Coordinates of C-alpha atoms and ligand atoms in Angstrom, one line a residue:
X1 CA 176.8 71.0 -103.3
X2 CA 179.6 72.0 -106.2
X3 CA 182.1 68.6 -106.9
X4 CA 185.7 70.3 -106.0
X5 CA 187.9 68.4 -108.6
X6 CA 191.2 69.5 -110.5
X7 CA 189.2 71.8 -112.6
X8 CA 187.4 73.8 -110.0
X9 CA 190.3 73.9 -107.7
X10 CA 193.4 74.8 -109.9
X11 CA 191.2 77.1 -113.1
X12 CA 193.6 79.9 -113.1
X13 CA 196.7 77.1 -114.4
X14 CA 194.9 75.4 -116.4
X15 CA 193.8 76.3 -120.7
X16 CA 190.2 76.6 -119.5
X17 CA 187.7 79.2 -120.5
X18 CA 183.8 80.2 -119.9
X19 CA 182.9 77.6 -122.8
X20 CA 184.6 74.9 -120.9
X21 CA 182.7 72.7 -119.3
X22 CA 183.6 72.0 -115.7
X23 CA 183.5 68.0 -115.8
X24 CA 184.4 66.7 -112.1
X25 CA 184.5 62.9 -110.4
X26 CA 186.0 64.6 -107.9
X27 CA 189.6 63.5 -109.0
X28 CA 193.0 65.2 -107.4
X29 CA 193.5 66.2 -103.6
X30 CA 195.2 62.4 -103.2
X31 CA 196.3 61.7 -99.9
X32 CA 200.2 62.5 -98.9
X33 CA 201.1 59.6 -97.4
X34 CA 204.4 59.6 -94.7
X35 CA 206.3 56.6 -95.0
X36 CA 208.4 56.5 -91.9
X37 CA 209.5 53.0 -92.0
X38 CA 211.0 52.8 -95.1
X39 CA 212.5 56.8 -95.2
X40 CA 214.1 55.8 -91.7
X41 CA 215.7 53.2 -93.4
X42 CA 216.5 54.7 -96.7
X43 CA 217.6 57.4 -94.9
X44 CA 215.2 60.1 -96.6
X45 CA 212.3 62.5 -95.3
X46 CA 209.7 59.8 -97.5
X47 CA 205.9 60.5 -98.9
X48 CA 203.8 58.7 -100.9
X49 CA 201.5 60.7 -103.3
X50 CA 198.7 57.9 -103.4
X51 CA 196.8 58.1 -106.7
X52 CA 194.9 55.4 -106.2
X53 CA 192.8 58.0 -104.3
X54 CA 191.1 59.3 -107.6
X55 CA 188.0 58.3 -108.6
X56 CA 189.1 55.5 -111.1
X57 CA 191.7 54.6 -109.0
X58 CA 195.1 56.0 -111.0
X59 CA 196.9 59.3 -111.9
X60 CA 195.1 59.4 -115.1
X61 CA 191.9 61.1 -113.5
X62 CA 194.0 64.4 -113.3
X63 CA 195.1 65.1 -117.4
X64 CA 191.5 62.9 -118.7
X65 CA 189.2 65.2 -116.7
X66 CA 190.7 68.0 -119.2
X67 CA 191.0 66.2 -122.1
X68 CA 187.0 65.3 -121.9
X69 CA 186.5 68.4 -120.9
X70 CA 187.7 70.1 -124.2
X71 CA 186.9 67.3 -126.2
X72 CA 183.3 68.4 -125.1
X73 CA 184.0 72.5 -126.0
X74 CA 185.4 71.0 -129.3
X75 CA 182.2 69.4 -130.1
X76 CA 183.7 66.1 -130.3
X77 CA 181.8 63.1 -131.3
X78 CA 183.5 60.4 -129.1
X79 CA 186.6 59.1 -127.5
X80 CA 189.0 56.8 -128.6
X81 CA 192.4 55.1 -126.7
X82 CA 195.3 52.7 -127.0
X83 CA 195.9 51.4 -123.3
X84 CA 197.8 49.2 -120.7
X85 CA 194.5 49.8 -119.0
X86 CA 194.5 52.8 -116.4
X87 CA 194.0 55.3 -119.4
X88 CA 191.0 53.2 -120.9
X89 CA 189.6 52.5 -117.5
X90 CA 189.9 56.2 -116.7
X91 CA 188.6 57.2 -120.2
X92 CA 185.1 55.1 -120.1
X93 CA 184.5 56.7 -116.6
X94 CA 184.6 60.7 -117.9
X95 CA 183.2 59.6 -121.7
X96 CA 180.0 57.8 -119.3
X97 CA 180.0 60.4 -117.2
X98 CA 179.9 63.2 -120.2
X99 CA 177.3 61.3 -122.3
X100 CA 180.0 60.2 -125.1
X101 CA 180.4 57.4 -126.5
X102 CA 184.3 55.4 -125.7
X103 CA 186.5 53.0 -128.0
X104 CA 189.8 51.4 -126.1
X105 CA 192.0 49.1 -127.8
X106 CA 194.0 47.0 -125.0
X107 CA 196.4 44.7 -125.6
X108 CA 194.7 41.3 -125.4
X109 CA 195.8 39.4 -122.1
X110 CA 198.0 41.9 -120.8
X111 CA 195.7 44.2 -118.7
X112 CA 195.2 44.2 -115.3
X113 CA 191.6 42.6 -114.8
X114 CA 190.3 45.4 -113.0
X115 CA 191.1 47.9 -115.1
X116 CA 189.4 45.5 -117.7
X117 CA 186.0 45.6 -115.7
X118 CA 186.2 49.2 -115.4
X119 CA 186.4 49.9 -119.5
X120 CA 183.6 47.6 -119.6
X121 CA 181.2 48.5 -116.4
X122 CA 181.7 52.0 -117.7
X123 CA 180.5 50.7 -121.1
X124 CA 183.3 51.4 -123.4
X125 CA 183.8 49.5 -126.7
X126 CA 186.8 47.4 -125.4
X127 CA 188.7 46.1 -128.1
X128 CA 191.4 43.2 -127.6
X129 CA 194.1 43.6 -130.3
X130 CA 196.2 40.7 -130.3
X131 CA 199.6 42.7 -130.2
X132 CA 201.7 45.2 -127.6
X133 CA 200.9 48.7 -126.2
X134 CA 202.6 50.0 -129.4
X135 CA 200.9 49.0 -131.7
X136 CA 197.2 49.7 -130.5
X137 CA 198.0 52.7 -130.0
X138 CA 199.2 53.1 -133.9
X139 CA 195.7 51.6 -134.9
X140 CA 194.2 54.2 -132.1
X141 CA 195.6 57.3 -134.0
X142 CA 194.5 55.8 -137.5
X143 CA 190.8 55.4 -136.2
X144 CA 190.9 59.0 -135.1
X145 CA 191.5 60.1 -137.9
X146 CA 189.1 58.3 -139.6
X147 CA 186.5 59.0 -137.4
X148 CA 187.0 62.3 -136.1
X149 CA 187.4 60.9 -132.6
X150 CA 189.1 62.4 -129.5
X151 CA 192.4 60.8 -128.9
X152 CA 192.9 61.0 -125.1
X153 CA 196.2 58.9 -124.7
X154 CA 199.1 61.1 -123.6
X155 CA 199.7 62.4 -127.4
X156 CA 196.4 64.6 -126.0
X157 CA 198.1 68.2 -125.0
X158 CA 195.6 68.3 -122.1
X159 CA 196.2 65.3 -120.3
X160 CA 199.6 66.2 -119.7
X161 CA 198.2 69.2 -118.8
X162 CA 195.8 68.2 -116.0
X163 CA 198.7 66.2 -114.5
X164 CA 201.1 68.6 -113.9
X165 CA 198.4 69.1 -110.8
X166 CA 200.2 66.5 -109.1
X167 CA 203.3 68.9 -108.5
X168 CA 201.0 71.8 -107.5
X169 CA 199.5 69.5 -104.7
X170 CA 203.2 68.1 -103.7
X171 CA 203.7 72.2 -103.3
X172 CA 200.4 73.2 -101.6
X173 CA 200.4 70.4 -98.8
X174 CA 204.5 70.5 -98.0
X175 CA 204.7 74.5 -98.5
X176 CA 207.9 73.9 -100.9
X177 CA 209.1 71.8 -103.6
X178 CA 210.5 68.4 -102.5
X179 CA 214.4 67.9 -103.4
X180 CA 213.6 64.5 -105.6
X181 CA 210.5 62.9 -107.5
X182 CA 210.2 59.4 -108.1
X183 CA 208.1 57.8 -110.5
X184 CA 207.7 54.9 -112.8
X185 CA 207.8 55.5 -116.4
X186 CA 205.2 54.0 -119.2
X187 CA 205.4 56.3 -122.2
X188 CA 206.4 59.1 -119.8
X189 CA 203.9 61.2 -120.3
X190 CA 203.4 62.0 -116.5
X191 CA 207.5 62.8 -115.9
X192 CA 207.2 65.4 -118.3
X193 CA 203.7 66.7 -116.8
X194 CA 205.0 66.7 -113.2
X195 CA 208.3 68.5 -114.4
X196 CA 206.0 71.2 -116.2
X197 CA 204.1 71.6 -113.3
X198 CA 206.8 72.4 -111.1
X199 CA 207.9 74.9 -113.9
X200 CA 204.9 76.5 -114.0
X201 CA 204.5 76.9 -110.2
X202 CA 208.0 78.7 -110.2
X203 CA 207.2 81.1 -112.8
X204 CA 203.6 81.8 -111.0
X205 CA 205.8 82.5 -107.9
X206 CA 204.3 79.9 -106.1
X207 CA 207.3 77.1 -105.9
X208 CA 210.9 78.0 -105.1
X209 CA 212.8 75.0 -106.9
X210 CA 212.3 72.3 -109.4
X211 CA 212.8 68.8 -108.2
X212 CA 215.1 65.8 -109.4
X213 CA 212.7 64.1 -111.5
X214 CA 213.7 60.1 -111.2
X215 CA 211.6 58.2 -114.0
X216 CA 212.0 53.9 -113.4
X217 CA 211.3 51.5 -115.7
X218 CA 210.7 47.8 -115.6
X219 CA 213.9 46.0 -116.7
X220 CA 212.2 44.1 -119.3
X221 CA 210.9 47.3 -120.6
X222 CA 213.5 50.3 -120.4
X223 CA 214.1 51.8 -123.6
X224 CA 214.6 55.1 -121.5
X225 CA 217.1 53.8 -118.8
X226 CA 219.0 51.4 -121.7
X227 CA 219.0 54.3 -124.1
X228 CA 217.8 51.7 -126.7
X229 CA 214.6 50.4 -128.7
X230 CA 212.2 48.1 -126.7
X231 CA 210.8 45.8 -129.6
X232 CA 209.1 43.2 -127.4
X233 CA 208.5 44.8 -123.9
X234 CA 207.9 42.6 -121.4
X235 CA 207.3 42.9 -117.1
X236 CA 205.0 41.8 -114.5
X237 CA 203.9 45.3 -113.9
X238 CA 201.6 45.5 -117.4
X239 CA 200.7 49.3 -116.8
X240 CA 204.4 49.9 -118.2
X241 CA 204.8 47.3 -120.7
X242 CA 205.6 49.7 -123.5
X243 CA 208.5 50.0 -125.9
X244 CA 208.1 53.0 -127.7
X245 CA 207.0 55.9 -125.5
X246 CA 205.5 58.4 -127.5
X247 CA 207.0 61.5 -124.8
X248 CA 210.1 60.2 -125.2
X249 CA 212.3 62.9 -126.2
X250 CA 210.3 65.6 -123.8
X251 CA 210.6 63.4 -121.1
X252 CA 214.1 63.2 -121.5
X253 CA 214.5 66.8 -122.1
X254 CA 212.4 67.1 -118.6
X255 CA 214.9 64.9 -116.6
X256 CA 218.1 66.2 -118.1
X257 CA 217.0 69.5 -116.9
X258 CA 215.5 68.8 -113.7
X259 CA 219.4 67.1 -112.9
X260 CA 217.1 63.7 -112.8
X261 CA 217.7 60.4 -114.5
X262 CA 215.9 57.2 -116.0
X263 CA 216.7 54.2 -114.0
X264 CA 215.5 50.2 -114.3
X265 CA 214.9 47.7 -111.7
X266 CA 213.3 43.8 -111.9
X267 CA 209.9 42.6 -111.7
X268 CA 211.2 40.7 -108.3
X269 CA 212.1 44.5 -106.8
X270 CA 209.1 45.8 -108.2
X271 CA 206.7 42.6 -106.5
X272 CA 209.3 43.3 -103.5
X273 CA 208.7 47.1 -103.0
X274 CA 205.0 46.5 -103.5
X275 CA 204.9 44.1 -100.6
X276 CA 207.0 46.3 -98.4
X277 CA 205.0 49.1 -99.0
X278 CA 201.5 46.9 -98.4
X279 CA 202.8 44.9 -95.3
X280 CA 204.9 47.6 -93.5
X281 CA 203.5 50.8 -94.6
X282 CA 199.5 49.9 -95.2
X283 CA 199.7 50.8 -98.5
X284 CA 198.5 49.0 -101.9
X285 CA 199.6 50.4 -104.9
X286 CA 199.6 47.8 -108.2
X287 CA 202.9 46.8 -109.6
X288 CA 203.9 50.0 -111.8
X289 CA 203.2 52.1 -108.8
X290 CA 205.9 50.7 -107.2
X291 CA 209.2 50.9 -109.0
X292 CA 209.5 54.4 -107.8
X293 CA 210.3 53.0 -104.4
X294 CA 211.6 49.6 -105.6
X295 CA 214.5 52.0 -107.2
X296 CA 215.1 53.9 -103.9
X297 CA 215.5 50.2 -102.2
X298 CA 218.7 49.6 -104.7
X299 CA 219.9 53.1 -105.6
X300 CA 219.8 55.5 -102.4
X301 CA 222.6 53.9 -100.9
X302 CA 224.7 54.6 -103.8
X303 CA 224.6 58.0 -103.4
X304 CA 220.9 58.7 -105.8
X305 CA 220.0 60.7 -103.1
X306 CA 221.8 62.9 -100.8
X307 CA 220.6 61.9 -97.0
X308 CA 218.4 63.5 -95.4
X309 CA 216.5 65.0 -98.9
X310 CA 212.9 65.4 -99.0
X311 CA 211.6 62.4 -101.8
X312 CA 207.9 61.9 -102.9
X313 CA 207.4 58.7 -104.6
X314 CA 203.9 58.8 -107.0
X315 CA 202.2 55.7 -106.4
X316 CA 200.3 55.9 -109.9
X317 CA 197.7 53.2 -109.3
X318 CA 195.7 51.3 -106.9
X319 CA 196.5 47.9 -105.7
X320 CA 192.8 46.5 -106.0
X321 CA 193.3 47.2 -109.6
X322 CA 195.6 44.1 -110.1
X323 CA 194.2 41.5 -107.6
X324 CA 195.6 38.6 -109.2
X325 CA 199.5 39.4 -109.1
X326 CA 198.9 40.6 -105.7
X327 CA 197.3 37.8 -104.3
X328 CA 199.8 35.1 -106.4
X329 CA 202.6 36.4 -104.3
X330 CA 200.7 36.9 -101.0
X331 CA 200.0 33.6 -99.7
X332 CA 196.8 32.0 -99.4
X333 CA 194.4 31.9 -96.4
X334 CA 194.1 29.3 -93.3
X335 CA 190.8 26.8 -94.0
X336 CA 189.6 25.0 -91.4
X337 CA 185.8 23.7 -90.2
X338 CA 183.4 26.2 -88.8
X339 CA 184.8 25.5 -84.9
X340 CA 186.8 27.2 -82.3
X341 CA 189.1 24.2 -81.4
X342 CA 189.9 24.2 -85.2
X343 CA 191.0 28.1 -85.0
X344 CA 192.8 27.8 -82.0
X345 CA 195.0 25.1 -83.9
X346 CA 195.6 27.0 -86.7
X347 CA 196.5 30.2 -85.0
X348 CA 198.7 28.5 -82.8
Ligands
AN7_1 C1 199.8 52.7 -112.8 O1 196.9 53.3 -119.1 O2 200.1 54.0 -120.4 O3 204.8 57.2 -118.2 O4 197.6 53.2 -121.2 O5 199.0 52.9 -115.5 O6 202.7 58.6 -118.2 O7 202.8 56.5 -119.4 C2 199.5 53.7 -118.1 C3 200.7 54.1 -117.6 C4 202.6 54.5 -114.5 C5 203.1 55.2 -116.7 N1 201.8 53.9 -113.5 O8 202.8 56.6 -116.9 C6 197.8 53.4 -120.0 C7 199.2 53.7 -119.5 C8 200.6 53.4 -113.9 C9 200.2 53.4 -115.2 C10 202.2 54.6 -115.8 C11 201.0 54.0 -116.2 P1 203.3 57.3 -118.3

């Protein structure tokens, strides 16, 4: 049996050549998910892209399968990443997986503990740097110098690359390009990549239009939707606790063009949307994933959207990888003694 992952299934739009080699956990193909609860209310034809799906359970399978990938043909000796902890966790996977060794650098106490578990399981040199997103990923760049190491982080040209898949599938499964993207926004690396996917499909002939590309931020972390410097970023949803995001500028070039916009919303929307979207929808997506939707909750009645428009929202990550946030705002369990008069008590 051949693994079908982004590699094998979309070659011929990809920089790949004989000497590549075809690295797969099987990541892409994420489920489209219909949310007809919340698009009835919201007044919107509603999907969620689900990427907790992949193998490592975010978006960052899609770009990191390439970026190992040529970091192999390149004769790389290892890897090396700055993370809020889906990149590292993502990172350790494909470097175990490809026989190289892995360095992370995650800001101490701020990552998810999954995503922690996975660096390590996958037996990655996890360093905790006692200081923000930023400024691992300075000390990330430095190291690679030094060492000749890999950098996959979303300064890697192929990671942004690989994730422009995400707009191909949007295209492939609804037969045209939706009217509006939403997704949340770290150091925007994936914006840009979903905008240049849609490009690309155009100009292959294969998608008629470019969506409305809608990047959200968390409120305490916004230096996109402020227009200002983030020295101190700060929000429940740690995958996009960053200040300074290194694609920036392309991302805002990306969402001018695309008739888009940057946007913020609060942790409370963002824990809001994520339990709407787990008790009403089935879903579990972590935090981040959710200020897509937490954004259509405040904005589309103010006229984001035009009724009736086709929206995906990318739900970037998987809930299981931030069990403790989840479960602090979920209530606890019933405990009672191992009998059936007990149950019936508590269930009444
Ligand atoms: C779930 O893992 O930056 O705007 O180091 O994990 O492309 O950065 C993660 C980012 C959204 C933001 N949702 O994407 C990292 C990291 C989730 C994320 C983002 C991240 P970008």
């Amino acid at each position: 049996m051949k693994m079908k992952g982004i590699l094998q299934r979309y070659g011929n739009m990809l920089p790949i050549n004989p000497g590549t080699p075809l690295v797969s956990l099987g990541e892409g193909g994420t489920p489209l998910i219909p949310l007809e609860s919340l698009g009835e209310e919201l007044g919107l034809r509603l999907y969620a892209k689900y990427e907790g799906a992949n193998p490592t359970g975010s978006f960052k399978d899609r770009g990191m399968v390439l970026a190992v990938a040529k970091a192999l043909e390149a004769g790389a000796k290892g890897l090396v990443c700055a993370s809020t902890g889906n990149t590292s966790a993502s990172a350790a996977a494909y470097a175990a997986r490809s026989g190289l060794p892995c360095t992370v650098l995650l800001p101490k106490g701020k990552v998810a503990s999954g995503k922690l578990a996975q660096a390590l399981i996958h037996g990655a040199r996890v360093v905790s740097i006692r200081g923000n997103f930023d400024e691992a990923l300075g000390l990330a760049l430095a190291l690679s110098r030094e060492m000749g190491l890999a950098v996959v982080n979303s300064v890697n040209r192929y990671r942004l690359w690989g994730q422009r898949s995400v707009a191909w599938e949007m295209v492939d499964e609804l037969g045209r390009s939706p009217d509006a993207v939403v997704l949340p926004v770290g150091n925007a690396g994936n914006i840009t990549a979903g905008w240049a996917g849609f490009v690309q499909y155009r100009r292959a002939g294969k998608a008629d239009s470019i969506p409305a590309m809608i990047g959200v931020q968390a409120e305490g972390a916004a230096p996109l939707a402020f227009g200002k410097p983030c020295p101190a970023p700060e929000t429940v949803a740690t995958a996009i606790r960053i200040g300074r995001p290194v694609n920036g500028k392309k991302a805002s070039w990306a969402v001018r063009m695309s008739g888009g916009k940057f946007l913020a919303v609060s942790d409370e929307e963002i824990l809001g949307a994520q339990r709407r979207l787990a008790a009403d929808e089935g879903v579990f997506a972590e935090p981040a994933s959710c200020a897509g939707i937490a954004s259509l909750l405040r904005y589309a009645g103010q006229g984001l959207i035009p009724r009736g428009s086709m929206v995906v929202a990318v739900l970037t990550g998987n809930g299981l990888k931030d069990p403790d946030t989840a479960a602090a705002g979920a209530g606890a369990p019933l405990e009672i003694d191992a009998e059936a008069g007990a149950l019936r008590e508590a269930l009444s």
